[in-house]
Structure formats: C-alpha cells, structure tokens
C-alpha cells in the first residue's frame, strides 16, 4: 500500500510540509509505504488546454509533472496539502490539479484512490481551499476521507502588516498540538480506508 503526500507550498519546511509529513508518519506507522512530493523549487507549468492528452494519454508539457504522474498512478492513497493564498489554493496546487486532466477516461486513472486534504491559512480561507481539493478528488471519483484545516497565525491577506516578518510563521504549526493530532488522524484514516477497501 502506497500513500503519496503532495506539498503544494513553494516554501520548503513550511507549515504545509509539517502537516503532510505528520499525516505520512501516521500512514507509515499503520503499514503504508509513503513518499512526499514537494512543489518547492519545481518547474511546473499550467495546463494549456490543448486536450491532446484525452487522445494520447500523455501531457506534452515537459516539466516536473512528468515525475509526479507515475507517483500519482502508483499510489493508492493521496494526501494533498496547500497553504491558503488569497482564500484559495496556491498556483502550484492548481497546476497539479489541472494537469491531471490526462487521467480522466484513461485506463490509468485516479478512480477509487483514497484521498485526504490539508489546508493551512495564516488566518482565513482554509475551508475554501479544502473544498477545492476535495472537489478535484470527487471529479476523479476518488474517495476523500477527510480534510484538515489549520492556522499558522501568520498574516492573512487583509491583515498583512508591512512591519511583520513574513517568515515568522514558518513551521509554527508544528507547535499546534491539535493540528498535528488532526494530521496524524488523517494519515491513519487514509490507511484504514485502504484496508477496508482490501488494499494490501
Ligand atoms: C501570496 C500569499 C497569500 C496568502 N493569502 C492568505 C489568505 O488568503 N488567508 C490567510 O489566512 N493567509 C494567507 N497567507 C498566509 C499563508 O496561508 C500562511 O502563512 C501559511 O501558513 C503558509 O503555509 P506554508 O508555510 O506551508 O507555506 C498568504 C500568504 C501568501 C504568501
């Protein structure tokens, strides 16, 4: 059983990474093989809508999505995490979602995979981001088992203070016991669902 964690923050070692890592730690403790893919420092280009993938089953854009495709295909569980950017997911998270268009109606697809979503906001908008990721999973006929909303206490958009160190909240969520416990539970629940589905 493989569980893939996708960290959609461009900030290495940030709050999203902390929580996705915690979910993967739980998944590993409960018997899954785990892997983390971070978008940080990756070359990820947006879908150009050519839709050729519906015919060719391949994406012609040669960037780091090519490394993610086989990982998505092989994993039975997918935990996707994003920071909240302007009440939404990051641009990188949106690229990852859009570029999975090739899995629709493909013999290799995301159907039946078990999902979990994690959104971390400074203050507001995490529910919205989770809803977007869950919608993505539902459209792929995946089975999302839950979502985690966390707050890092960083500047939100409306509240951004030019005097504040914008990196002050980096990794701060590691000190939020409740968020960490929720992340652990999410990883465990992904594995439990996979076990119920008969995945070894
Ligand atoms: C461009 C940008 C937009 C942001 N928009 C929001 C927002 O709409 N609401 C909010 O509460 N926090 C917002 N934040 C704060 C981040 O969501 C917060 O710092 C989060 O913990 C970052 O996660 P990371 O450490 O995984 O990158 C924004 C940060 C950036 C850089």
PDB file of C-alpha atoms and ligand atoms in Angstrom:
ATOM      1  CA  UNK A   1       0.000   0.000   0.000  1.00  0.00           C
ATOM      2  CA  UNK A   2       1.422   3.343  -1.093  1.00  0.00           C
ATOM      3  CA  UNK A   3       0.439   6.749   0.212  1.00  0.00           C
ATOM      4  CA  UNK A   4       1.738   9.806  -1.594  1.00  0.00           C
ATOM      5  CA  UNK A   5       1.889  13.213   0.078  1.00  0.00           C
ATOM      6  CA  UNK A   6       1.864  16.280  -2.176  1.00  0.00           C
ATOM      7  CA  UNK A   7       3.045  19.520  -0.587  1.00  0.00           C
ATOM      8  CA  UNK A   8       1.822  22.451  -2.654  1.00  0.00           C
ATOM      9  CA  UNK A   9       3.698  25.191  -0.800  1.00  0.00           C
ATOM     10  CA  UNK A  10       6.610  26.896  -2.528  1.00  0.00           C
ATOM     11  CA  UNK A  11       8.092  27.341   0.968  1.00  0.00           C
ATOM     12  CA  UNK A  12      10.366  24.432   1.928  1.00  0.00           C
ATOM     13  CA  UNK A  13       9.926  23.316   5.533  1.00  0.00           C
ATOM     14  CA  UNK A  14       6.738  25.358   5.891  1.00  0.00           C
ATOM     15  CA  UNK A  15       3.504  24.560   7.686  1.00  0.00           C
ATOM     16  CA  UNK A  16       2.010  22.525   4.867  1.00  0.00           C
ATOM     17  CA  UNK A  17       5.078  20.320   4.730  1.00  0.00           C
ATOM     18  CA  UNK A  18       4.989  19.838   8.513  1.00  0.00           C
ATOM     19  CA  UNK A  19       1.376  18.642   8.416  1.00  0.00           C
ATOM     20  CA  UNK A  20       1.663  16.464   5.320  1.00  0.00           C
ATOM     21  CA  UNK A  21       4.768  14.856   6.849  1.00  0.00           C
ATOM     22  CA  UNK A  22       2.785  14.140  10.011  1.00  0.00           C
ATOM     23  CA  UNK A  23      -0.008  12.521   8.003  1.00  0.00           C
ATOM     24  CA  UNK A  24       2.591  10.393   6.205  1.00  0.00           C
ATOM     25  CA  UNK A  25       4.222   9.463   9.507  1.00  0.00           C
ATOM     26  CA  UNK A  26       0.851   8.096  10.660  1.00  0.00           C
ATOM     27  CA  UNK A  27       0.332   6.287   7.365  1.00  0.00           C
ATOM     28  CA  UNK A  28       3.771   4.674   7.668  1.00  0.00           C
ATOM     29  CA  UNK A  29       3.117   3.656  11.283  1.00  0.00           C
ATOM     30  CA  UNK A  30      -0.055   1.964  10.121  1.00  0.00           C
ATOM     31  CA  UNK A  31       1.721  -0.039   7.461  1.00  0.00           C
ATOM     32  CA  UNK A  32       1.866   2.097   4.310  1.00  0.00           C
ATOM     33  CA  UNK A  33       4.840   2.821   2.156  1.00  0.00           C
ATOM     34  CA  UNK A  34       4.995   6.607   1.927  1.00  0.00           C
ATOM     35  CA  UNK A  35       6.524   9.220  -0.325  1.00  0.00           C
ATOM     36  CA  UNK A  36       6.489  13.005  -0.294  1.00  0.00           C
ATOM     37  CA  UNK A  37       6.466  15.189  -3.388  1.00  0.00           C
ATOM     38  CA  UNK A  38       7.003  18.907  -2.833  1.00  0.00           C
ATOM     39  CA  UNK A  39       6.366  21.556  -5.462  1.00  0.00           C
ATOM     40  CA  UNK A  40       9.050  23.758  -3.898  1.00  0.00           C
ATOM     41  CA  UNK A  41      11.713  24.579  -6.476  1.00  0.00           C
ATOM     42  CA  UNK A  42       9.963  22.569  -9.175  1.00  0.00           C
ATOM     43  CA  UNK A  43       9.324  23.579 -12.754  1.00  0.00           C
ATOM     44  CA  UNK A  44       5.530  23.324 -13.025  1.00  0.00           C
ATOM     45  CA  UNK A  45       3.737  24.937 -15.937  1.00  0.00           C
ATOM     46  CA  UNK A  46      -0.004  25.450 -16.301  1.00  0.00           C
ATOM     47  CA  UNK A  47      -2.257  23.313 -18.469  1.00  0.00           C
ATOM     48  CA  UNK A  48      -2.573  24.950 -21.890  1.00  0.00           C
ATOM     49  CA  UNK A  49      -5.926  23.321 -22.630  1.00  0.00           C
ATOM     50  CA  UNK A  50      -4.737  21.512 -25.759  1.00  0.00           C
ATOM     51  CA  UNK A  51      -6.685  18.454 -24.550  1.00  0.00           C
ATOM     52  CA  UNK A  52      -4.448  16.217 -26.650  1.00  0.00           C
ATOM     53  CA  UNK A  53      -3.984  14.111 -23.509  1.00  0.00           C
ATOM     54  CA  UNK A  54      -7.539  12.842 -23.960  1.00  0.00           C
ATOM     55  CA  UNK A  55      -6.275  11.107 -27.089  1.00  0.00           C
ATOM     56  CA  UNK A  56      -2.613  10.464 -26.350  1.00  0.00           C
ATOM     57  CA  UNK A  57      -2.916   9.781 -22.591  1.00  0.00           C
ATOM     58  CA  UNK A  58       0.199  11.899 -22.189  1.00  0.00           C
ATOM     59  CA  UNK A  59       0.911  15.544 -21.421  1.00  0.00           C
ATOM     60  CA  UNK A  60       3.164  17.241 -23.953  1.00  0.00           C
ATOM     61  CA  UNK A  61       4.494  19.784 -21.401  1.00  0.00           C
ATOM     62  CA  UNK A  62       7.902  18.543 -20.360  1.00  0.00           C
ATOM     63  CA  UNK A  63       8.291  19.764 -16.805  1.00  0.00           C
ATOM     64  CA  UNK A  64       8.314  18.253 -13.313  1.00  0.00           C
ATOM     65  CA  UNK A  65       4.732  16.977 -13.602  1.00  0.00           C
ATOM     66  CA  UNK A  66       6.283  14.167 -15.615  1.00  0.00           C
ATOM     67  CA  UNK A  67       7.929  12.970 -12.396  1.00  0.00           C
ATOM     68  CA  UNK A  68       4.653  13.224 -10.476  1.00  0.00           C
ATOM     69  CA  UNK A  69       2.477  11.304 -12.964  1.00  0.00           C
ATOM     70  CA  UNK A  70       3.860   7.841 -12.202  1.00  0.00           C
ATOM     71  CA  UNK A  71       3.728   8.529  -8.465  1.00  0.00           C
ATOM     72  CA  UNK A  72       0.047   9.509  -8.745  1.00  0.00           C
ATOM     73  CA  UNK A  73      -0.675   6.414 -10.796  1.00  0.00           C
ATOM     74  CA  UNK A  74       1.064   4.063  -8.371  1.00  0.00           C
ATOM     75  CA  UNK A  75      -0.228   5.423  -5.063  1.00  0.00           C
ATOM     76  CA  UNK A  76      -3.472   4.082  -3.607  1.00  0.00           C
ATOM     77  CA  UNK A  77      -3.693   6.948  -1.125  1.00  0.00           C
ATOM     78  CA  UNK A  78      -3.043  10.637  -1.838  1.00  0.00           C
ATOM     79  CA  UNK A  79      -2.730  13.345   0.810  1.00  0.00           C
ATOM     80  CA  UNK A  80      -2.702  16.792  -0.751  1.00  0.00           C
ATOM     81  CA  UNK A  81      -1.774  19.884   1.229  1.00  0.00           C
ATOM     82  CA  UNK A  82      -1.704  23.562   0.339  1.00  0.00           C
ATOM     83  CA  UNK A  83      -1.219  26.864   2.076  1.00  0.00           C
ATOM     84  CA  UNK A  84      -4.050  29.308   1.543  1.00  0.00           C
ATOM     85  CA  UNK A  85      -3.204  32.032  -0.933  1.00  0.00           C
ATOM     86  CA  UNK A  86      -5.926  34.685  -1.293  1.00  0.00           C
ATOM     87  CA  UNK A  87      -8.635  32.371   0.002  1.00  0.00           C
ATOM     88  CA  UNK A  88      -7.641  29.725  -2.496  1.00  0.00           C
ATOM     89  CA  UNK A  89      -5.037  27.042  -3.165  1.00  0.00           C
ATOM     90  CA  UNK A  90      -1.576  28.029  -4.394  1.00  0.00           C
ATOM     91  CA  UNK A  91      -0.945  28.402  -8.102  1.00  0.00           C
ATOM     92  CA  UNK A  92       1.193  25.265  -7.880  1.00  0.00           C
ATOM     93  CA  UNK A  93      -1.666  23.251  -6.360  1.00  0.00           C
ATOM     94  CA  UNK A  94      -3.940  24.413  -9.158  1.00  0.00           C
ATOM     95  CA  UNK A  95      -1.351  23.399 -11.742  1.00  0.00           C
ATOM     96  CA  UNK A  96      -1.074  19.944 -10.202  1.00  0.00           C
ATOM     97  CA  UNK A  97      -4.863  19.551 -10.247  1.00  0.00           C
ATOM     98  CA  UNK A  98      -5.342  20.860 -13.794  1.00  0.00           C
ATOM     99  CA  UNK A  99      -2.533  18.775 -15.183  1.00  0.00           C
ATOM    100  CA  UNK A 100      -4.252  15.565 -14.006  1.00  0.00           C
ATOM    101  CA  UNK A 101      -6.739  16.040 -16.866  1.00  0.00           C
ATOM    102  CA  UNK A 102      -4.951  13.208 -18.641  1.00  0.00           C
ATOM    103  CA  UNK A 103      -6.176  10.736 -16.029  1.00  0.00           C
ATOM    104  CA  UNK A 104      -9.811  11.312 -16.998  1.00  0.00           C
ATOM    105  CA  UNK A 105     -11.110   8.480 -19.160  1.00  0.00           C
ATOM    106  CA  UNK A 106      -7.666   6.948 -19.192  1.00  0.00           C
ATOM    107  CA  UNK A 107      -7.174   3.279 -18.363  1.00  0.00           C
ATOM    108  CA  UNK A 108      -4.673   4.558 -15.801  1.00  0.00           C
ATOM    109  CA  UNK A 109      -6.689   6.875 -13.606  1.00  0.00           C
ATOM    110  CA  UNK A 110      -7.234   8.083 -10.072  1.00  0.00           C
ATOM    111  CA  UNK A 111     -10.565   6.319  -9.573  1.00  0.00           C
ATOM    112  CA  UNK A 112     -11.081   4.732  -6.163  1.00  0.00           C
ATOM    113  CA  UNK A 113      -7.904   6.141  -4.683  1.00  0.00           C
ATOM    114  CA  UNK A 114      -8.344   7.317  -1.125  1.00  0.00           C
ATOM    115  CA  UNK A 115      -7.677  10.995  -0.512  1.00  0.00           C
ATOM    116  CA  UNK A 116      -7.071  13.396   2.316  1.00  0.00           C
ATOM    117  CA  UNK A 117      -6.705  17.174   2.116  1.00  0.00           C
ATOM    118  CA  UNK A 118      -4.883  19.685   4.277  1.00  0.00           C
ATOM    119  CA  UNK A 119      -5.071  23.475   4.067  1.00  0.00           C
ATOM    120  CA  UNK A 120      -3.071  25.874   6.212  1.00  0.00           C
ATOM    121  CA  UNK A 121      -4.029  29.528   6.384  1.00  0.00           C
ATOM    122  CA  UNK A 122      -2.480  32.365   8.295  1.00  0.00           C
ATOM    123  CA  UNK A 123      -5.966  33.158   9.480  1.00  0.00           C
ATOM    124  CA  UNK A 124      -8.759  32.659   6.984  1.00  0.00           C
ATOM    125  CA  UNK A 125      -9.816  30.810   3.870  1.00  0.00           C
ATOM    126  CA  UNK A 126      -8.679  27.256   4.617  1.00  0.00           C
ATOM    127  CA  UNK A 127     -12.158  25.764   4.318  1.00  0.00           C
ATOM    128  CA  UNK A 128     -12.406  27.149   0.820  1.00  0.00           C
ATOM    129  CA  UNK A 129      -9.055  25.660  -0.198  1.00  0.00           C
ATOM    130  CA  UNK A 130     -10.062  22.266   1.182  1.00  0.00           C
ATOM    131  CA  UNK A 131     -13.306  22.381  -0.720  1.00  0.00           C
ATOM    132  CA  UNK A 132     -11.396  22.970  -3.969  1.00  0.00           C
ATOM    133  CA  UNK A 133      -9.106  19.986  -3.362  1.00  0.00           C
ATOM    134  CA  UNK A 134     -11.995  17.742  -2.322  1.00  0.00           C
ATOM    135  CA  UNK A 135     -13.894  18.749  -5.461  1.00  0.00           C
ATOM    136  CA  UNK A 136     -10.854  17.821  -7.517  1.00  0.00           C
ATOM    137  CA  UNK A 137     -10.799  14.398  -5.879  1.00  0.00           C
ATOM    138  CA  UNK A 138     -14.516  13.834  -6.326  1.00  0.00           C
ATOM    139  CA  UNK A 139     -14.263  14.657 -10.047  1.00  0.00           C
ATOM    140  CA  UNK A 140     -11.637  11.942 -10.342  1.00  0.00           C
ATOM    141  CA  UNK A 141     -14.003   9.618  -8.459  1.00  0.00           C
ATOM    142  CA  UNK A 142     -11.519   9.339  -5.667  1.00  0.00           C
ATOM    143  CA  UNK A 143     -12.757   8.827  -2.114  1.00  0.00           C
ATOM    144  CA  UNK A 144     -11.722  11.710   0.145  1.00  0.00           C
ATOM    145  CA  UNK A 145     -11.894  10.587   3.770  1.00  0.00           C
ATOM    146  CA  UNK A 146     -11.389  13.930   5.392  1.00  0.00           C
ATOM    147  CA  UNK A 147      -9.912  17.343   5.473  1.00  0.00           C
ATOM    148  CA  UNK A 148      -7.838  19.234   7.962  1.00  0.00           C
ATOM    149  CA  UNK A 149      -7.889  22.968   8.417  1.00  0.00           C
ATOM    150  CA  UNK A 150      -5.022  24.610  10.281  1.00  0.00           C
ATOM    151  CA  UNK A 151      -3.970  28.149  11.080  1.00  0.00           C
ATOM    152  CA  UNK A 152      -0.388  29.297  11.382  1.00  0.00           C
ATOM    153  CA  UNK A 153      -1.164  32.701  12.860  1.00  0.00           C
ATOM    154  CA  UNK A 154       0.665  34.399  10.028  1.00  0.00           C
ATOM    155  CA  UNK A 155      -0.603  37.478   8.284  1.00  0.00           C
ATOM    156  CA  UNK A 156      -3.704  36.839   6.275  1.00  0.00           C
ATOM    157  CA  UNK A 157      -4.296  38.966   3.234  1.00  0.00           C
ATOM    158  CA  UNK A 158      -6.480  41.729   4.663  1.00  0.00           C
ATOM    159  CA  UNK A 159      -4.398  41.895   7.844  1.00  0.00           C
ATOM    160  CA  UNK A 160      -0.923  41.895   6.252  1.00  0.00           C
ATOM    161  CA  UNK A 161       1.284  44.279   8.214  1.00  0.00           C
ATOM    162  CA  UNK A 162       4.366  45.598   6.384  1.00  0.00           C
ATOM    163  CA  UNK A 163       6.296  45.632   9.684  1.00  0.00           C
ATOM    164  CA  UNK A 164       5.672  41.942  10.324  1.00  0.00           C
ATOM    165  CA  UNK A 165       8.358  39.398   9.415  1.00  0.00           C
ATOM    166  CA  UNK A 166       6.598  37.443   6.675  1.00  0.00           C
ATOM    167  CA  UNK A 167       8.566  34.316   7.585  1.00  0.00           C
ATOM    168  CA  UNK A 168       7.627  34.493  11.284  1.00  0.00           C
ATOM    169  CA  UNK A 169       5.004  31.767  10.999  1.00  0.00           C
ATOM    170  CA  UNK A 170       7.143  29.322   9.010  1.00  0.00           C
ATOM    171  CA  UNK A 171       6.766  25.851  10.525  1.00  0.00           C
ATOM    172  CA  UNK A 172       4.881  27.270  13.506  1.00  0.00           C
ATOM    173  CA  UNK A 173       2.062  24.789  13.065  1.00  0.00           C
ATOM    174  CA  UNK A 174       4.375  22.089  14.484  1.00  0.00           C
ATOM    175  CA  UNK A 175       3.610  23.608  17.896  1.00  0.00           C
ATOM    176  CA  UNK A 176      -0.128  23.319  17.386  1.00  0.00           C
ATOM    177  CA  UNK A 177      -0.904  20.031  19.103  1.00  0.00           C
ATOM    178  CA  UNK A 178      -4.427  19.868  17.802  1.00  0.00           C
ATOM    179  CA  UNK A 179      -3.431  20.450  14.177  1.00  0.00           C
ATOM    180  CA  UNK A 180      -0.669  17.855  14.482  1.00  0.00           C
ATOM    181  CA  UNK A 181      -3.078  15.327  16.012  1.00  0.00           C
ATOM    182  CA  UNK A 182      -5.584  16.036  13.235  1.00  0.00           C
ATOM    183  CA  UNK A 183      -2.867  15.475  10.612  1.00  0.00           C
ATOM    184  CA  UNK A 184      -1.875  12.197  12.245  1.00  0.00           C
ATOM    185  CA  UNK A 185      -5.505  11.072  12.331  1.00  0.00           C
ATOM    186  CA  UNK A 186      -5.966  11.988   8.689  1.00  0.00           C
ATOM    187  CA  UNK A 187      -2.992   9.845   7.633  1.00  0.00           C
ATOM    188  CA  UNK A 188      -4.254   6.978   9.766  1.00  0.00           C
ATOM    189  CA  UNK A 189      -7.764   7.269   8.329  1.00  0.00           C
ATOM    190  CA  UNK A 190      -6.449   7.113   4.774  1.00  0.00           C
ATOM    191  CA  UNK A 191      -4.733   3.805   5.612  1.00  0.00           C
ATOM    192  CA  UNK A 192      -7.791   2.470   7.459  1.00  0.00           C
ATOM    193  CA  UNK A 193      -9.994   3.185   4.455  1.00  0.00           C
ATOM    194  CA  UNK A 194      -7.497   1.481   2.152  1.00  0.00           C
ATOM    195  CA  UNK A 195      -7.504  -1.541   4.451  1.00  0.00           C
ATOM    196  CA  UNK A 196     -11.315  -1.601   4.337  1.00  0.00           C
ATOM    197  CA  UNK A 197     -11.025  -1.429   0.533  1.00  0.00           C
ATOM    198  CA  UNK A 198      -8.855  -4.542   0.679  1.00  0.00           C
ATOM    199  CA  UNK A 199      -5.625  -2.848  -0.419  1.00  0.00           C
ATOM    200  CA  UNK A 200      -2.553  -4.655   0.839  1.00  0.00           C
TER     201      UNK A 200
HETATM  202  C1  LIG B   1       0.632  35.169  -1.557  1.00  0.00           C
HETATM  203  C2  LIG B   1       0.095  34.786  -0.197  1.00  0.00           C
HETATM  204  C3  LIG B   1      -1.279  34.835   0.009  1.00  0.00           C
HETATM  205  C4  LIG B   1      -1.804  34.475   1.252  1.00  0.00           C
HETATM  206  N1  LIG B   1      -3.163  34.505   1.424  1.00  0.00           N
HETATM  207  C5  LIG B   1      -3.694  34.197   2.622  1.00  0.00           C
HETATM  208  C6  LIG B   1      -5.115  34.231   2.829  1.00  0.00           C
HETATM  209  O1  LIG B   1      -5.913  34.478   1.930  1.00  0.00           O
HETATM  210  N2  LIG B   1      -5.579  33.929   4.075  1.00  0.00           N
HETATM  211  C7  LIG B   1      -4.738  33.632   5.103  1.00  0.00           C
HETATM  212  O2  LIG B   1      -5.211  33.410   6.209  1.00  0.00           O
HETATM  213  N3  LIG B   1      -3.391  33.543   4.935  1.00  0.00           N
HETATM  214  C8  LIG B   1      -2.853  33.823   3.718  1.00  0.00           C
HETATM  215  N4  LIG B   1      -1.495  33.720   3.526  1.00  0.00           N
HETATM  216  C9  LIG B   1      -0.648  33.171   4.635  1.00  0.00           C
HETATM  217  C10 LIG B   1      -0.334  31.660   4.426  1.00  0.00           C
HETATM  218  O3  LIG B   1      -1.501  30.911   4.141  1.00  0.00           O
HETATM  219  C11 LIG B   1       0.297  31.090   5.713  1.00  0.00           C
HETATM  220  O4  LIG B   1       1.485  31.806   6.012  1.00  0.00           O
HETATM  221  C12 LIG B   1       0.579  29.603   5.600  1.00  0.00           C
HETATM  222  O5  LIG B   1       0.877  29.090   6.892  1.00  0.00           O
HETATM  223  C13 LIG B   1       1.763  29.317   4.688  1.00  0.00           C
HETATM  224  O6  LIG B   1       1.989  27.913   4.607  1.00  0.00           O
HETATM  225  P1  LIG B   1       3.441  27.293   4.263  1.00  0.00           P
HETATM  226  O7  LIG B   1       4.318  27.600   5.460  1.00  0.00           O
HETATM  227  O8  LIG B   1       3.213  25.852   4.065  1.00  0.00           O
HETATM  228  O9  LIG B   1       3.910  27.979   3.030  1.00  0.00           O
HETATM  229  C14 LIG B   1      -0.939  34.084   2.311  1.00  0.00           C
HETATM  230  C15 LIG B   1       0.448  34.028   2.079  1.00  0.00           C
HETATM  231  C16 LIG B   1       0.968  34.370   0.841  1.00  0.00           C
HETATM  232  C17 LIG B   1       2.463  34.291   0.612  1.00  0.00           C
END
